[in-house]
Amino acid sequence: MNYSRIVRQFAIALGLLSNLTLSASSGAIAGKEKSPTIREEMRGVLQQVVLSSELVAIASEQKPRFYSYKKKVGAIEVETSGDRICNIQSHLKITRQGKLYIDEFLKTRFSEESIQESQCEFYSIGLDQIRDLDNDGEPEILIRYHTRCAHCCAGLLIYHYNSCEDRYDVVYHAFGEVGYSELSHTDDLGLKDLDGDGILEFAVLDDRFYFSNRVLINAVWQYRQGQMRNITRQFPERLRSRAEASWKEVLSLKDKTTANFYERGLIVAYLAYKYMLDERDEGWKQVQQIYQGEDREQVFSEAEKVLEGYITETITKKVEFKPDRTAYVGGFLNPNQKHLYLLQGSIGQKLNLDLKFVNYNNGVFTIRILTPNGETIGTLGNYENQNWQAILAYDGKYTIEVYSRYGANYNISFENL
């Protein structure tokens, strides 16, 4: 029996209960501020319960409190060590061809605001895998962590070798409340090659609507050249499948007179998938036809507010060339929005990009051209170079990334020479 998982879930339940108790008690005393002393006392009691339960779990499984793990892949050797009870004391060493590159306590990677050493907040932190995430021949080192808190967060520290500077850089990525994989609280990172291109994807759950509507939707992240990117929209078939399953749940609301908290979440989940499929209007029309409850105006107003800004995420489309070997793309970028255009290229192909109808009054935008392995090989913008031409050096999918901080209109012409 996995005692440690049981006691940890029990601790999380206690955390939720303490939050509810505090909320109830503070709400019952109108006009008075919540007592920080009471909150800290409850937090301290909870910490002691958690730490005691950890000791019981470790003893029951006959595991040593202090640990040290070593793993070697090629010329890279990784060692993690620490205290199972106070995981924030975990230590990491990375050696490459006999040279020591990283020798640090993992707590140095987190701000003082997010973690306090004395509270031993992490219940899980340590080496998970050494994997070549982006298929560039250089393996990344994945350090997994999860906090003790009732809410948030599971995440990764990804150490990657910077050959130009001869050092290891680190990417911090929080997956949120629900953990890594589509199976939620499991030990699986959700790493899969979903499209068969040799580059791994994180098939995970997105918790952005979890606290407002208890909704979990599917998402896909990918690590490329030192960055984690949300590429969920690049898998429309997966989105379509999830949307169809979600729609069946929405149909159960047809004869409802009112929608409870969970039922309102079903509507939000379905609309989120329709947004990502660029079928926002169709989605709204469908749910408005199905749900005729007496509180429908409130339900739809709340859903629209929750989804506000969701459509402004990164949008991905393919570049389709005409018979004359040209293509045109364009549109409006909302503030802090990215449009990604995917183009299938081949070695020796000559490609030309040109900005059309440049008007500074329409806003400022920048464009990056990235190779299949994520390397930037060109930049454009209406305040920068307005033409780019090159002979492609790789086979595969090239990405044209268009971004605006404040919003802008743009038009780009492609010519396959």
CSV table of N, CA, C and O in Angstrom, one decimal, residues 74 166 191 193 329 332 336 389 408:
chain,number,residue,atom,x,y,z
A,74,GLY,N,25.6,9.1,-21.0
A,74,GLY,CA,26.7,9.5,-21.8
A,74,GLY,C,27.8,10.2,-20.9
A,74,GLY,O,28.2,9.6,-19.9
A,166,ASP,N,29.1,27.6,-22.6
A,166,ASP,CA,29.6,26.5,-21.9
A,166,ASP,C,29.1,26.5,-20.4
A,166,ASP,O,29.8,26.6,-19.5
A,191,LEU,N,4.9,12.8,-21.2
A,191,LEU,CA,5.8,13.0,-22.3
A,191,LEU,C,5.5,12.0,-23.4
A,191,LEU,O,5.5,10.8,-23.2
A,193,ASP,N,5.5,11.6,-28.0
A,193,ASP,CA,5.7,12.2,-29.4
A,193,ASP,C,4.4,12.1,-30.1
A,193,ASP,O,4.1,11.2,-30.8
A,329,VAL,N,-0.8,35.9,-45.7
A,329,VAL,CA,-1.4,35.8,-44.4
A,329,VAL,C,-1.5,37.2,-43.8
A,329,VAL,O,-0.7,38.1,-44.1
A,332,PHE,N,-5.3,40.6,-37.3
A,332,PHE,CA,-5.1,41.5,-36.2
A,332,PHE,C,-4.6,40.8,-34.9
A,332,PHE,O,-5.1,39.8,-34.6
A,336,ASN,N,-0.2,41.4,-26.6
A,336,ASN,CA,0.5,40.2,-26.1
A,336,ASN,C,0.0,38.9,-26.7
A,336,ASN,O,0.1,37.9,-26.1
A,389,GLN,N,14.9,36.9,-46.9
A,389,GLN,CA,15.1,35.9,-48.0
A,389,GLN,C,16.2,35.0,-47.5
A,389,GLN,O,17.3,35.5,-47.0
A,408,ALA,N,-1.8,45.0,-33.2
A,408,ALA,CA,-1.4,45.5,-34.5
A,408,ALA,C,-2.1,44.8,-35.6
A,408,ALA,O,-2.5,43.6,-35.4
